[in-house]
Amino acid sequence: MTSDLSTRLRALAEADAEPVPPIDELILRGRRRVLTKRATTTGVALTVALATALAVAQGVGIGRPTPAAAHPVSLAIAAQISDQLSYQLTLRSGPADAAPTITLDGGYDAITGNAFLRDGGGGNFAEQRIFDGICWVSHGGQWDRTTSPCFQSGNGTNALHYLDPARLVDELTSDGKTTYVGRSNGVDTWRFVTVDRHNLSTLTYGGTATVEVATRRILSVEFTNAVPGNAVSTMVTVSYHDYGAPVVVTAP
Amino acid sequence: MAGMTTDDRSRHDREYANFVAAVWVPYFRLARLLTGDWHLAEELLQDSLVRLYTHWPRVSSAGDPHAYLRRMLVNGNVSRWRRHGRERLVDVVPDRFGPDTGSPDPELREALLALPWHQRAVVVLRHYEDLSEKAVAEALDCSVGTVKSQHARALTRLRQLLPASKAEGAFPR
């Protein structure tokens, strides 16, 4: 083969600077895709099983109206539904036995994937934004583009997890130790315990997640994380609200 | 990834992140040649990498992630082409010139875009990626004979579209 065409193709391909790889964003989107596939599969299986059971038990067609289901809303499905909408969140974090030391407010635009996290007190930044897959940070003055992971909160935890209810629930329930607590005032409560061995020291997470039954959306996630044998533990409370309302994130 | 432990997920995420960091630039360039557009290339590559993430444990342990990603790029571009054809609708007039306006070889760029997607993919995979006919056939999920015939047609068309190259005898017959 002549080298001319290859040379010209290479020159054409290398003409401009390449964009920065949005690795965190790709992982986030990949996890959402995994969750969606999992939830869809589970949903289809549950629907088929329920329909079959009803048809057998009642000896009637599947299309007949059925009584209101008393089954708890699956956390995975709630996470998947929550993830399809724009929303805002409030995060509080601090020692488990004292008042929160960090407060953050944030929002996520499900259409563009843009998001922001604003310091309400105690954080190590004024505001961070993901815009078009690029992370920007401001400490109160100018905006800086950063290649470090976005949404690092003041206590070193990755608040990107908290910005995404599906990812947070996925992380916190990854051990599968999730139990249904019950339903009260139209809200389902789930309890979870998981162990995180990512870091040098093992962290144990325990807490609850609440789901609004009517909308099947995640309302809040509250948990403590602690190092076994260590008296100090951290309490994190995240509430998700204003689902479906527009979230405007502008370019810094 | 169902059934994965936290350790597994963390390890796979690290491996995946390393892979993306290593391949982002070369595959962005490949996507750019396939699509002919800087922004579409980024979109195509991101979509392909997100798909790759969902299959990462299997692909990374048992397969060749490069071949897998290359195939997804080509297939993703074909799907996009089938959905939108050559028509590109915009709701607003771009407020700035895209990076492609400064192309160093606008003739070649236009000629590539004038090729049907299958021929363009064959040319790019053969002459930019330096893949063998067999590897191109695997990437495009077609026979080696089809690759040969599409390649010949593509070069004939390029000679017509790039007369200067023909005069210099630049492209093979």
CSV table of C-alpha atoms in Angstrom, one decimal:
chain,number,residue,atom,x,y,z
A,1,MET,CA,0.0,0.0,0.0
A,2,THR,CA,1.2,3.4,-0.7
A,3,SER,CA,2.2,5.5,2.2
A,4,ASP,CA,0.6,8.6,0.8
A,5,LEU,CA,-2.9,7.9,1.8
A,6,SER,CA,-1.9,6.7,5.2
A,7,THR,CA,0.2,9.8,5.8
A,8,ARG,CA,-2.6,12.1,4.7
A,9,LEU,CA,-5.1,10.2,6.9
A,10,ARG,CA,-2.8,10.6,9.9
A,11,ALA,CA,-2.3,14.3,9.3
A,12,LEU,CA,-6.0,14.7,9.0
A,13,ALA,CA,-6.7,12.7,12.2
A,14,GLU,CA,-4.1,14.6,14.2
A,15,ALA,CA,-5.0,18.0,13.0
A,16,ASP,CA,-6.6,19.3,16.2
A,17,ALA,CA,-6.2,18.9,19.9
A,18,GLU,CA,-8.2,16.0,21.3
A,19,PRO,CA,-10.8,16.6,24.1
A,20,VAL,CA,-9.9,15.5,27.7
A,21,PRO,CA,-11.2,12.1,28.5
A,22,PRO,CA,-14.1,12.4,31.0
A,23,ILE,CA,-13.2,9.2,32.8
A,24,ASP,CA,-15.4,9.8,35.9
A,25,GLU,CA,-18.3,10.7,33.7
A,26,LEU,CA,-17.9,7.6,31.6
A,27,ILE,CA,-17.8,5.4,34.6
A,28,LEU,CA,-20.9,7.1,36.0
A,29,ARG,CA,-22.7,6.6,32.7
A,30,GLY,CA,-21.6,3.0,32.5
A,31,ARG,CA,-22.8,2.3,36.0
A,32,ARG,CA,-26.2,3.9,35.2
A,33,ARG,CA,-26.4,1.7,32.1
A,34,VAL,CA,-25.6,-1.4,34.2
A,35,LEU,CA,-28.3,-0.4,36.7
A,36,THR,CA,-30.8,0.3,34.0
A,37,LYS,CA,-30.2,-3.1,32.4
A,38,ARG,CA,-30.4,-4.8,35.8
A,39,ALA,CA,-33.6,-3.0,36.8
A,40,THR,CA,-35.2,-3.7,33.5
A,41,THR,CA,-34.4,-7.4,33.7
A,42,THR,CA,-35.6,-7.6,37.3
A,43,GLY,CA,-38.7,-5.6,36.4
A,44,VAL,CA,-39.6,-7.9,33.4
A,45,ALA,CA,-39.0,-11.0,35.5
A,46,LEU,CA,-41.1,-9.7,38.4
A,47,THR,CA,-43.9,-8.6,36.0
A,48,VAL,CA,-44.0,-12.0,34.3
A,49,ALA,CA,-43.9,-13.8,37.6
A,50,LEU,CA,-46.6,-11.7,39.2
A,51,ALA,CA,-48.9,-11.9,36.1
A,52,THR,CA,-48.4,-15.7,35.9
A,53,ALA,CA,-49.1,-16.1,39.6
A,54,LEU,CA,-52.3,-14.0,39.4
A,55,ALA,CA,-53.5,-15.8,36.3
A,56,VAL,CA,-53.0,-19.2,38.0
A,57,ALA,CA,-54.5,-18.2,41.3
A,58,GLN,CA,-57.5,-16.4,39.9
A,59,GLY,CA,-58.0,-18.5,36.8
A,60,VAL,CA,-58.7,-15.3,34.9
A,61,GLY,CA,-57.1,-13.3,32.1
A,62,ILE,CA,-54.0,-11.3,32.9
A,63,GLY,CA,-55.5,-8.1,31.7
A,64,ARG,CA,-58.0,-7.8,34.6
A,65,PRO,CA,-57.3,-5.0,37.1
A,66,THR,CA,-55.4,-6.2,40.1
A,67,PRO,CA,-55.5,-5.1,43.7
A,68,ALA,CA,-53.1,-2.4,44.7
A,69,ALA,CA,-49.7,-4.0,45.3
A,70,ALA,CA,-48.4,-3.9,48.8
A,71,HIS,CA,-45.0,-4.9,47.8
A,72,PRO,CA,-42.1,-2.6,48.7
A,73,VAL,CA,-40.7,-0.5,45.9
A,74,SER,CA,-37.4,-2.0,44.9
A,75,LEU,CA,-34.4,0.2,45.8
A,76,ALA,CA,-32.7,-0.6,42.4
A,77,ILE,CA,-35.8,0.4,40.5
A,78,ALA,CA,-36.3,3.5,42.5
A,79,ALA,CA,-32.6,4.4,41.9
A,80,GLN,CA,-33.1,3.8,38.2
A,81,ILE,CA,-36.2,6.0,38.0
A,82,SER,CA,-34.7,8.7,40.1
A,83,ASP,CA,-31.7,8.8,37.7
A,84,GLN,CA,-33.8,9.6,34.7
A,85,LEU,CA,-34.9,13.0,36.1
A,86,SER,CA,-33.3,16.3,37.0
A,87,TYR,CA,-33.2,16.9,40.8
A,88,GLN,CA,-31.6,18.9,43.5
A,89,LEU,CA,-30.0,17.7,46.7
A,90,THR,CA,-28.9,18.8,50.1
A,91,LEU,CA,-26.0,17.0,51.8
A,92,ARG,CA,-25.0,17.3,55.5
A,93,SER,CA,-22.0,15.6,56.9
A,94,GLY,CA,-20.1,15.6,60.2
A,95,PRO,CA,-19.3,13.5,63.3
A,96,ALA,CA,-22.1,11.1,64.1
A,97,ASP,CA,-22.6,12.5,67.6
A,98,ALA,CA,-22.4,16.2,66.8
A,99,ALA,CA,-24.0,18.8,64.5
A,100,PRO,CA,-23.0,18.6,60.8
A,101,THR,CA,-19.9,20.4,59.9
A,102,ILE,CA,-20.3,20.4,56.1
A,103,THR,CA,-23.4,21.4,54.2
A,104,LEU,CA,-23.6,21.2,50.4
A,105,ASP,CA,-26.4,22.0,47.9
A,106,GLY,CA,-26.4,20.6,44.4
A,107,GLY,CA,-28.3,19.9,41.3
A,108,TYR,CA,-28.2,17.6,38.3
A,109,ASP,CA,-29.6,18.2,34.9
A,110,ALA,CA,-30.6,14.7,33.5
A,111,ILE,CA,-30.8,16.1,29.9
A,112,THR,CA,-27.3,17.4,29.6
A,113,GLY,CA,-25.6,15.5,32.4
A,114,ASN,CA,-24.3,18.9,33.8
A,115,ALA,CA,-24.3,19.2,37.5
A,116,PHE,CA,-23.2,21.6,40.3
A,117,LEU,CA,-22.3,21.3,44.0
A,118,ARG,CA,-22.3,24.5,46.1
A,119,ASP,CA,-20.7,24.9,49.5
A,120,GLY,CA,-23.2,25.9,52.2
A,121,GLY,CA,-20.5,25.8,54.8
A,122,GLY,CA,-17.5,23.8,55.8
A,123,GLY,CA,-16.4,22.6,52.3
A,124,ASN,CA,-13.0,23.2,50.7
A,125,PHE,CA,-14.4,24.9,47.6
A,126,ALA,CA,-17.1,27.5,46.9
A,127,GLU,CA,-18.7,25.7,44.0
A,128,GLN,CA,-17.9,22.9,41.5
A,129,ARG,CA,-19.5,22.2,38.2
A,130,ILE,CA,-19.5,19.5,35.6
A,131,PHE,CA,-20.2,21.1,32.3
A,132,ASP,CA,-20.0,19.1,29.1
A,133,GLY,CA,-18.0,16.5,30.9
A,134,ILE,CA,-15.4,18.9,32.2
A,135,CYS,CA,-14.9,19.6,35.9
A,136,TRP,CA,-14.6,23.3,37.0
A,137,VAL,CA,-13.9,24.5,40.5
A,138,SER,CA,-14.2,27.9,42.1
A,139,HIS,CA,-12.9,29.0,45.5
A,140,GLY,CA,-14.9,32.1,45.4
A,141,GLY,CA,-13.2,34.0,42.6
A,142,GLN,CA,-12.2,32.8,39.2
A,143,TRP,CA,-13.1,29.4,37.8
A,144,ASP,CA,-10.4,26.8,37.2
A,145,ARG,CA,-10.6,23.8,35.0
A,146,THR,CA,-9.4,20.8,36.9
A,147,THR,CA,-8.3,17.3,35.9
A,148,SER,CA,-8.7,15.9,39.4
A,149,PRO,CA,-11.9,14.1,40.2
A,150,CYS,CA,-14.8,16.4,40.5
A,151,PHE,CA,-16.9,17.0,43.7
A,152,GLN,CA,-14.4,16.2,46.4
A,153,SER,CA,-16.1,17.3,49.5
A,154,GLY,CA,-14.3,18.8,52.5
A,155,ASN,CA,-13.9,15.6,54.4
A,156,GLY,CA,-12.2,13.9,51.4
A,157,THR,CA,-15.1,11.8,50.4
A,158,ASN,CA,-16.2,11.8,46.8
A,159,ALA,CA,-19.4,13.8,46.7
A,160,LEU,CA,-19.9,12.7,43.1
A,161,HIS,CA,-21.4,9.6,44.6
A,162,TYR,CA,-23.9,11.6,46.5
A,163,LEU,CA,-24.8,13.6,43.5
A,164,ASP,CA,-26.2,10.5,41.9
A,165,PRO,CA,-28.8,8.6,43.9
A,166,ALA,CA,-28.4,5.5,41.7
A,167,ARG,CA,-24.7,5.4,42.2
A,168,LEU,CA,-24.9,6.1,45.9
A,169,VAL,CA,-27.5,3.3,46.4
A,170,ASP,CA,-25.5,1.0,44.2
A,171,GLU,CA,-22.4,1.6,46.3
A,172,LEU,CA,-24.1,1.3,49.7
A,173,THR,CA,-26.0,-1.8,48.9
A,174,SER,CA,-23.3,-3.6,46.9
A,175,ASP,CA,-22.9,-6.3,49.5
A,176,GLY,CA,-26.6,-7.2,49.1
A,177,LYS,CA,-27.3,-6.9,52.8
A,178,THR,CA,-30.4,-4.9,52.4
A,179,THR,CA,-33.6,-5.4,54.4
A,180,TYR,CA,-37.0,-3.8,54.0
A,181,VAL,CA,-38.0,-2.0,57.2
A,182,GLY,CA,-41.6,-1.0,56.3
A,183,ARG,CA,-44.0,1.6,54.9
A,184,SER,CA,-45.2,4.7,56.6
A,185,ASN,CA,-47.0,7.7,55.2
A,186,GLY,CA,-46.4,6.6,51.7
A,187,VAL,CA,-42.7,6.1,52.2
A,188,ASP,CA,-40.8,2.8,52.0
A,189,THR,CA,-37.7,2.5,54.2
A,190,TRP,CA,-34.8,0.1,53.5
A,191,ARG,CA,-31.9,-0.6,55.8
A,192,PHE,CA,-28.5,-1.5,54.5
A,193,VAL,CA,-25.1,-2.5,55.7
A,194,THR,CA,-22.0,-2.7,53.6
A,195,VAL,CA,-18.3,-2.9,53.9
A,196,ASP,CA,-15.9,-0.8,51.8
A,197,ARG,CA,-12.4,-2.2,51.4
A,198,HIS,CA,-11.3,0.4,48.8
A,199,ASN,CA,-9.1,2.3,51.1
A,200,LEU,CA,-6.2,1.3,53.4
A,201,SER,CA,-8.6,0.9,56.3
A,202,THR,CA,-11.9,-1.0,56.0
A,203,LEU,CA,-15.0,1.2,56.3
A,204,THR,CA,-18.4,0.0,57.4
A,205,TYR,CA,-21.4,1.7,56.2
A,206,GLY,CA,-24.8,1.4,57.8
A,207,GLY,CA,-28.0,3.4,57.2
A,208,THR,CA,-31.3,3.8,55.6
A,209,ALA,CA,-32.7,4.8,52.3
A,210,THR,CA,-36.3,6.1,51.8
A,211,VAL,CA,-38.4,5.8,48.7
A,212,GLU,CA,-41.6,7.7,47.9
A,213,VAL,CA,-44.1,5.0,47.0
A,214,ALA,CA,-46.3,7.1,44.7
A,215,THR,CA,-43.5,8.3,42.5
A,216,ARG,CA,-41.0,5.5,43.2
A,217,ARG,CA,-38.2,8.0,43.7
A,218,ILE,CA,-35.4,8.1,46.2
A,219,LEU,CA,-36.2,10.6,48.9
A,220,SER,CA,-33.2,10.4,51.1
A,221,VAL,CA,-30.1,8.3,52.0
A,222,GLU,CA,-28.7,8.5,55.5
A,223,PHE,CA,-25.7,6.5,56.8
A,224,THR,CA,-22.8,6.5,59.1
A,225,ASN,CA,-19.4,5.2,58.1
A,226,ALA,CA,-16.9,4.0,60.6
A,227,VAL,CA,-13.6,2.2,60.9
A,228,PRO,CA,-14.2,-0.9,63.0
A,229,GLY,CA,-12.8,-0.4,66.5
A,230,ASN,CA,-12.7,3.3,66.0
A,231,ALA,CA,-15.0,5.3,68.2
A,232,VAL,CA,-15.3,8.2,65.7
A,233,SER,CA,-17.8,7.8,62.9
A,234,THR,CA,-19.2,10.1,60.3
A,235,MET,CA,-22.8,10.7,59.6
A,236,VAL,CA,-23.9,11.7,56.1
A,237,THR,CA,-27.5,12.7,55.2
A,238,VAL,CA,-28.5,13.3,51.6
A,239,SER,CA,-32.0,14.4,50.7
A,240,TYR,CA,-33.1,14.5,47.1
A,241,HIS,CA,-35.9,16.9,46.1
A,242,ASP,CA,-37.4,18.9,43.2
A,243,TYR,CA,-37.4,16.0,40.9
A,244,GLY,CA,-38.3,16.9,37.4
A,245,ALA,CA,-37.8,20.7,37.9
A,246,PRO,CA,-35.4,22.3,35.5
A,247,VAL,CA,-31.8,22.5,36.8
A,248,VAL,CA,-29.8,25.2,35.0
A,249,VAL,CA,-26.0,24.7,35.0
A,250,THR,CA,-24.2,27.4,33.0
A,251,ALA,CA,-20.7,27.2,31.6
A,252,PRO,CA,-18.2,28.8,34.0
B,1,MET,CA,-21.7,-6.8,36.5
B,2,ALA,CA,-24.5,-8.2,38.6
B,3,GLY,CA,-23.1,-10.1,41.6
B,4,MET,CA,-19.8,-8.2,41.7
B,5,THR,CA,-18.3,-7.4,45.0
B,6,THR,CA,-17.2,-3.9,46.0
B,7,ASP,CA,-13.6,-5.1,45.5
B,8,ASP,CA,-14.3,-6.4,42.0
B,9,ARG,CA,-16.0,-3.2,41.0
B,10,SER,CA,-13.2,-1.1,42.4
B,11,ARG,CA,-10.6,-3.1,40.5
B,12,HIS,CA,-12.6,-3.1,37.3
B,13,ASP,CA,-13.1,0.6,37.5
B,14,ARG,CA,-9.4,1.2,37.9
B,15,GLU,CA,-8.5,-1.1,35.0
B,16,TYR,CA,-11.2,0.6,32.9
B,17,ALA,CA,-10.0,4.1,33.8
B,18,ASN,CA,-6.4,3.1,32.9
B,19,PHE,CA,-7.6,1.7,29.6
B,20,VAL,CA,-9.6,4.8,28.7
B,21,ALA,CA,-6.7,7.1,29.6
B,22,ALA,CA,-4.4,5.0,27.3
B,23,VAL,CA,-6.7,4.7,24.3
B,24,TRP,CA,-8.6,8.0,24.4
B,25,VAL,CA,-6.4,9.9,21.9
B,26,PRO,CA,-5.9,7.2,19.2
B,27,TYR,CA,-9.5,6.2,19.2
B,28,PHE,CA,-10.7,9.7,19.2
B,29,ARG,CA,-8.7,10.2,16.0
B,30,LEU,CA,-10.1,7.1,14.5
B,31,ALA,CA,-13.7,8.2,15.4
B,32,ARG,CA,-12.9,11.6,13.8
B,33,LEU,CA,-12.0,10.0,10.5
B,34,LEU,CA,-15.0,7.8,10.6
B,35,THR,CA,-17.4,10.6,11.4
B,36,GLY,CA,-15.6,13.5,9.8
B,37,ASP,CA,-16.6,15.7,12.7
B,38,TRP,CA,-14.9,16.6,15.9
B,39,HIS,CA,-18.0,16.7,18.1
B,40,LEU,CA,-19.6,13.7,16.6
B,41,ALA,CA,-16.4,11.8,17.1
B,42,GLU,CA,-16.3,12.7,20.8
B,43,GLU,CA,-20.0,11.6,21.1
B,44,LEU,CA,-19.4,8.4,19.3
B,45,LEU,CA,-16.3,7.5,21.4
B,46,GLN,CA,-18.0,8.3,24.7
B,47,ASP,CA,-21.0,6.2,23.8
B,48,SER,CA,-18.8,3.3,22.7
B,49,LEU,CA,-16.8,3.6,25.9
B,50,VAL,CA,-19.9,3.6,28.1
B,51,ARG,CA,-21.0,0.4,26.3
B,52,LEU,CA,-17.6,-1.1,26.8
B,53,TYR,CA,-17.9,-0.3,30.6
B,54,THR,CA,-20.9,-2.6,30.9
B,55,HIS,CA,-19.0,-5.5,29.3
B,56,TRP,CA,-15.6,-4.6,30.8
B,57,PRO,CA,-15.2,-7.6,33.2
B,58,ARG,CA,-15.8,-10.1,30.4
B,59,VAL,CA,-14.0,-8.2,27.6
B,60,SER,CA,-10.9,-7.4,29.7
B,61,SER,CA,-10.4,-10.9,31.0
B,62,ALA,CA,-11.3,-13.0,28.0
B,63,GLY,CA,-11.2,-10.8,25.0
B,64,ASP,CA,-9.3,-8.0,23.2
B,65,PRO,CA,-10.7,-4.7,24.4
B,66,HIS,CA,-9.1,-2.9,21.4
B,67,ALA,CA,-10.9,-5.0,18.9
B,68,TYR,CA,-14.1,-4.7,20.9
B,69,LEU,CA,-13.9,-0.9,21.1
B,70,ARG,CA,-13.0,-0.6,17.4
B,71,ARG,CA,-16.0,-2.7,16.4
B,72,MET,CA,-18.3,-0.7,18.6
B,73,LEU,CA,-17.0,2.6,17.1
B,74,VAL,CA,-17.7,1.3,13.6
B,75,ASN,CA,-21.1,-0.1,14.5
B,76,GLY,CA,-22.0,3.0,16.4
B,77,ASN,CA,-21.1,5.1,13.5
B,78,VAL,CA,-23.2,2.9,11.2
B,79,SER,CA,-26.2,3.1,13.5
B,80,ARG,CA,-25.9,6.9,13.7
B,81,TRP,CA,-25.6,7.1,9.9
B,82,ARG,CA,-28.7,4.9,9.5
B,83,ARG,CA,-30.6,7.1,11.9
B,84,HIS,CA,-29.7,10.4,10.5
B,85,GLY,CA,-28.3,9.7,7.1
B,86,ARG,CA,-26.3,12.6,5.8
B,87,GLU,CA,-28.7,15.1,7.1
B,88,ARG,CA,-27.7,17.0,10.2
B,89,LEU,CA,-30.3,19.2,11.8
B,90,VAL,CA,-29.3,22.0,14.1
B,91,ASP,CA,-31.7,24.1,16.1
B,92,VAL,CA,-29.4,27.1,16.5
B,93,VAL,CA,-26.7,28.5,14.3
B,94,PRO,CA,-23.3,27.5,15.9
B,95,ASP,CA,-21.8,30.6,17.5
B,96,ARG,CA,-18.3,29.6,16.7
B,97,PHE,CA,-16.4,27.8,14.0
B,98,GLY,CA,-15.8,24.1,14.8
B,99,PRO,CA,-12.3,22.8,15.0
B,100,ASP,CA,-12.7,21.1,11.6
B,101,THR,CA,-12.7,24.4,9.7
B,102,GLY,CA,-8.9,24.4,10.0
B,103,SER,CA,-8.5,21.0,8.4
B,104,PRO,CA,-5.0,20.6,6.9
B,105,ASP,CA,-6.4,18.5,4.1
B,106,PRO,CA,-10.0,19.6,3.3
B,107,GLU,CA,-9.9,17.7,-0.1
B,108,LEU,CA,-9.3,14.4,1.6
B,109,ARG,CA,-11.8,15.1,4.3
B,110,GLU,CA,-14.5,15.9,1.8
B,111,ALA,CA,-13.6,12.9,-0.3
B,112,LEU,CA,-13.8,10.6,2.7
B,113,LEU,CA,-17.2,12.0,3.6
B,114,ALA,CA,-18.4,11.4,0.1
B,115,LEU,CA,-17.7,7.7,0.4
B,116,PRO,CA,-20.5,5.3,1.6
B,117,TRP,CA,-19.9,4.5,5.3
B,118,HIS,CA,-18.8,0.9,4.6
B,119,GLN,CA,-16.1,2.1,2.1
B,120,ARG,CA,-15.0,4.9,4.4
B,121,ALA,CA,-14.6,2.4,7.3
B,122,VAL,CA,-12.6,0.0,5.1
B,123,VAL,CA,-10.3,2.8,3.9
B,124,VAL,CA,-9.8,4.2,7.4
B,125,LEU,CA,-9.2,0.8,9.0
B,126,ARG,CA,-6.8,-0.4,6.3
B,127,HIS,CA,-4.8,2.8,5.7
B,128,TYR,CA,-5.0,4.6,9.1
B,129,GLU,CA,-5.2,1.7,11.5
B,130,ASP,CA,-3.0,-0.5,9.2
B,131,LEU,CA,-5.3,-3.5,9.8
B,132,SER,CA,-5.1,-6.6,7.7
B,133,GLU,CA,-8.0,-7.4,5.4
B,134,LYS,CA,-9.0,-10.2,7.8
B,135,ALA,CA,-9.0,-7.8,10.8
B,136,VAL,CA,-11.0,-5.3,8.9
B,137,ALA,CA,-13.5,-8.0,8.0
B,138,GLU,CA,-13.8,-8.9,11.6
B,139,ALA,CA,-14.3,-5.3,12.7
B,140,LEU,CA,-17.0,-4.8,10.0
B,141,ASP,CA,-18.5,-8.3,10.5
B,142,CYS,CA,-18.3,-9.1,6.8
B,143,SER,CA,-16.2,-11.4,4.6
B,144,VAL,CA,-12.7,-10.7,3.4
B,145,GLY,CA,-14.0,-10.7,-0.2
B,146,THR,CA,-16.4,-7.9,0.7
B,147,VAL,CA,-13.5,-6.0,2.3
B,148,LYS,CA,-11.5,-6.4,-0.9
B,149,SER,CA,-14.3,-5.3,-3.2
B,150,GLN,CA,-15.2,-2.3,-1.0
B,151,HIS,CA,-11.6,-1.3,-0.8
B,152,ALA,CA,-11.2,-1.4,-4.5
B,153,ARG,CA,-14.3,0.7,-5.1
B,154,ALA,CA,-13.3,3.2,-2.4
B,155,LEU,CA,-9.9,3.7,-3.9
B,156,THR,CA,-11.4,4.2,-7.4
B,157,ARG,CA,-13.8,6.8,-6.0
B,158,LEU,CA,-11.0,8.5,-4.1
B,159,ARG,CA,-8.9,8.7,-7.3
B,160,GLN,CA,-11.9,10.4,-9.0
B,161,LEU,CA,-12.4,12.8,-6.1
B,162,LEU,CA,-8.7,13.6,-5.6
B,163,PRO,CA,-7.4,14.1,-9.1
B,164,ALA,CA,-4.1,15.4,-7.9
B,165,SER,CA,-3.4,12.1,-6.2
B,166,LYS,CA,-4.2,10.2,-9.4
B,167,ALA,CA,-1.8,12.4,-11.3
B,168,GLU,CA,1.0,11.6,-8.8
B,169,GLY,CA,0.1,7.9,-8.9
B,170,ALA,CA,-0.3,8.2,-5.1
B,171,PHE,CA,-3.0,5.6,-4.6
B,172,PRO,CA,-2.7,1.9,-5.5
B,173,ARG,CA,-4.8,0.3,-8.1
